[in-house]
Amino acid sequence: MENLGVSSVQNLQALSALLSPQQEEEEEEEEGCTDVTAGGPLGPGHIGPPARRHQDEVTTAYVKKNSKDIWSEEEVVEGCQYDNLTDPRPQPQYDLLWKQSVGTEDVFLGLNRKNSSSVCCEAVLVRIQLPDTEAADVLLDVKETFLDLRTPKYKLGLHLPDPVHSQEGTARFFREREELEVTLLLKRPMDFLNVQ
């Protein structure tokens, strides 16, 4: 029985040596042996020339400019200044619809290369349901990529899917439907090709 205990201790030590080759690698590094022999462990990092390590290597992930600004213009999302998490007003229901001017030559003959996709649309229509609201109570502010609507009962901060011409839109309030329709002309870089 005693012999079995010694044998199991030796087996555990041998198993431990097999499972932890780190101690052997550390001993080899301390001796100054840096060459990898054919019998040594090889991995994908050993392919090609050895990697050079520089102390003053600069990462390209983030380079701060010599400025006292906390954020750059590219980092700030347009419309984030309107986000107020403490405002208890609910967001009204809204729909985004795409509009395009279509004539008979487009429908029957297809002469202007327009199709039914959103690429050929000229405007976006935002329908906002505003129950128990008067037209005089509505405050509307349209930026290039953000629509901000405020009433005493509702608040809507909507990031638009495409840039729009902020000064060339129209808004109509329908009292019987309690709905505001905002039509905004799209501003896309390739509009001269898609919309004719």
Coordinates of C-alpha atoms in Angstrom, one line a residue:
M1 CA 0.0 0.0 0.0
E2 CA 2.8 2.3 0.9
N3 CA 4.5 1.6 -2.4
L4 CA 1.3 2.5 -4.3
G5 CA 1.2 5.9 -2.6
V6 CA 4.8 6.7 -3.6
S7 CA 4.0 5.6 -7.2
S8 CA 1.0 7.8 -7.4
V9 CA 2.9 10.8 -6.1
Q10 CA 5.6 10.3 -8.8
N11 CA 2.8 9.9 -11.4
L12 CA 1.3 13.2 -10.3
Q13 CA 4.6 15.0 -10.5
A14 CA 5.3 13.6 -14.0
L15 CA 1.8 14.6 -15.1
S16 CA 2.4 18.1 -13.6
A17 CA 5.7 18.4 -15.5
L18 CA 3.9 17.4 -18.8
L19 CA 1.1 19.9 -18.3
S20 CA 3.2 22.9 -17.3
P21 CA 6.0 23.3 -19.9
Q22 CA 6.3 27.0 -18.9
Q23 CA 8.9 26.2 -16.3
E24 CA 11.2 24.5 -18.8
E25 CA 10.8 27.5 -21.2
E26 CA 11.7 29.9 -18.5
E27 CA 14.8 27.9 -17.5
E28 CA 15.9 27.9 -21.2
E29 CA 15.5 31.7 -21.5
E30 CA 17.5 32.2 -18.3
E31 CA 20.3 30.1 -19.7
G32 CA 20.4 32.4 -22.8
C33 CA 19.2 29.9 -25.3
T34 CA 17.1 31.8 -27.8
D35 CA 17.4 29.5 -30.8
V36 CA 14.5 27.2 -31.5
T37 CA 15.6 23.7 -32.2
A38 CA 13.8 21.3 -34.4
G39 CA 12.5 19.4 -31.3
G40 CA 11.3 22.6 -29.6
P41 CA 7.7 24.0 -29.7
L42 CA 7.0 25.9 -32.9
G43 CA 4.0 28.0 -33.7
P44 CA 2.7 30.5 -36.3
G45 CA 4.8 33.2 -34.7
H46 CA 8.0 31.5 -35.7
I47 CA 7.3 31.8 -39.5
G48 CA 9.2 34.7 -41.2
P49 CA 11.7 37.1 -39.8
P50 CA 11.8 37.7 -36.1
A51 CA 9.6 40.6 -34.9
R52 CA 11.2 43.8 -33.9
R53 CA 10.0 45.5 -30.7
H54 CA 10.4 49.2 -30.4
Q55 CA 10.0 51.1 -27.2
D56 CA 8.6 54.3 -28.8
E57 CA 6.2 52.7 -31.2
V58 CA 3.1 54.9 -31.7
T59 CA -0.3 53.2 -32.3
T60 CA -2.5 54.7 -35.1
A61 CA -5.7 53.9 -33.3
Y62 CA -5.9 57.4 -31.7
V63 CA -3.7 60.3 -32.2
K64 CA -4.5 63.4 -30.1
K65 CA -3.9 66.7 -31.8
N66 CA -2.3 69.6 -30.0
S67 CA -5.5 71.2 -29.1
K68 CA -7.5 71.8 -25.9
D69 CA -10.7 70.4 -27.5
I70 CA -12.0 67.3 -25.8
W71 CA -13.7 65.9 -28.9
S72 CA -13.2 66.5 -32.6
E73 CA -16.0 67.4 -34.9
E74 CA -16.1 63.8 -36.4
E75 CA -16.6 62.3 -33.0
V76 CA -19.7 64.3 -32.0
V77 CA -23.0 62.9 -33.5
E78 CA -25.3 65.6 -34.8
G79 CA -28.3 66.0 -32.6
C80 CA -26.8 64.6 -29.4
Q81 CA -27.2 68.1 -27.8
Y82 CA -31.0 67.5 -27.9
D83 CA -30.8 64.3 -25.9
N84 CA -32.2 64.9 -22.5
L85 CA -32.6 61.8 -20.4
T86 CA -34.4 63.6 -17.6
D87 CA -37.2 64.8 -19.9
P88 CA -40.4 62.8 -19.1
R89 CA -42.2 63.6 -22.3
P90 CA -43.0 60.5 -24.4
Q91 CA -41.9 60.1 -28.0
P92 CA -44.8 60.3 -30.5
Q93 CA -45.5 57.7 -33.1
Y94 CA -44.0 58.5 -36.5
D95 CA -43.6 57.0 -40.0
L96 CA -40.9 57.6 -42.5
L97 CA -42.0 57.5 -46.2
W98 CA -40.0 58.0 -49.3
K99 CA -41.3 60.2 -52.1
Q100 CA -40.5 60.6 -55.7
S101 CA -42.0 62.5 -58.6
V102 CA -43.1 60.1 -61.2
G103 CA -44.6 61.0 -64.6
T104 CA -46.2 58.8 -67.3
E105 CA -42.9 58.5 -69.1
D106 CA -41.5 56.8 -66.0
V107 CA -44.4 54.5 -65.3
F108 CA -45.2 53.3 -68.9
L109 CA -41.9 53.8 -70.8
G110 CA -39.2 54.0 -68.2
L111 CA -37.4 56.8 -70.0
N112 CA -35.9 58.6 -67.0
R113 CA -34.2 55.5 -65.5
K114 CA -36.3 55.7 -62.3
N115 CA -37.3 52.7 -60.4
S116 CA -39.2 52.0 -57.2
S117 CA -36.1 51.8 -55.0
S118 CA -35.3 54.5 -52.4
V119 CA -32.2 55.5 -54.4
C120 CA -34.4 57.3 -56.9
C121 CA -36.5 59.1 -54.3
E122 CA -36.2 62.9 -54.0
A123 CA -37.7 63.5 -50.6
V124 CA -38.5 61.9 -47.3
L125 CA -41.9 62.4 -45.7
V126 CA -42.1 62.2 -41.9
R127 CA -45.6 61.7 -40.5
I128 CA -45.9 62.4 -36.8
Q129 CA -49.0 61.6 -34.7
L130 CA -49.6 64.4 -32.2
P131 CA -52.9 63.8 -30.4
D132 CA -54.3 66.7 -28.3
T133 CA -51.8 69.2 -29.8
E134 CA -52.4 72.5 -31.6
A135 CA -50.2 73.7 -34.5
A136 CA -49.1 76.8 -32.5
D137 CA -47.6 74.5 -29.8
V138 CA -45.2 72.7 -32.2
L139 CA -41.5 73.7 -32.2
L140 CA -39.7 72.1 -35.2
D141 CA -36.0 72.3 -35.9
V142 CA -34.5 70.5 -38.9
K143 CA -30.7 70.0 -39.3
E144 CA -28.9 68.2 -42.1
T145 CA -29.2 64.8 -40.4
F146 CA -31.5 65.4 -37.5
L147 CA -35.1 66.4 -36.9
D148 CA -36.1 67.9 -33.5
L149 CA -39.8 68.3 -32.6
R150 CA -41.0 69.6 -29.3
T151 CA -44.5 70.1 -28.0
P152 CA -45.8 70.5 -24.4
K153 CA -46.7 66.8 -24.4
Y154 CA -44.3 65.2 -26.8
K155 CA -40.6 65.2 -27.7
L156 CA -39.0 63.7 -30.8
G157 CA -35.4 63.6 -31.7
L158 CA -35.1 61.7 -35.0
H159 CA -31.8 60.9 -36.7
L160 CA -32.6 61.0 -40.5
P161 CA -31.4 58.1 -42.7
D162 CA -30.0 60.5 -45.3
P163 CA -28.8 64.1 -45.3
V164 CA -31.5 66.6 -46.2
H165 CA -31.7 70.2 -47.3
S166 CA -32.6 71.8 -44.0
Q167 CA -33.9 75.0 -45.4
E168 CA -36.0 73.6 -48.3
G169 CA -38.5 71.5 -46.5
T170 CA -42.2 72.0 -45.8
A171 CA -44.4 71.1 -42.8
R172 CA -48.2 70.9 -42.7
F173 CA -50.4 70.2 -39.6
F174 CA -53.7 68.4 -40.1
R175 CA -56.0 69.2 -37.2
E176 CA -58.6 66.5 -38.1
R177 CA -56.0 63.7 -38.1
E178 CA -53.9 65.3 -35.4
E179 CA -50.9 64.7 -37.5
L180 CA -47.9 66.7 -38.7
E181 CA -46.4 66.0 -42.1
V182 CA -42.8 67.2 -42.7
T183 CA -41.5 66.8 -46.2
L184 CA -37.7 67.2 -46.6
L185 CA -35.7 67.2 -49.8
L186 CA -32.9 64.7 -49.8
K187 CA -29.3 65.8 -50.4
R188 CA -27.2 63.0 -51.8
P189 CA -23.9 63.2 -53.6
M190 CA -25.0 61.2 -56.7
D191 CA -28.5 62.8 -57.1
F192 CA -27.6 64.1 -60.6
L193 CA -27.4 60.5 -61.8
N194 CA -30.3 59.0 -59.9
V195 CA -32.8 61.8 -60.1
Q196 CA -33.4 63.5 -63.4

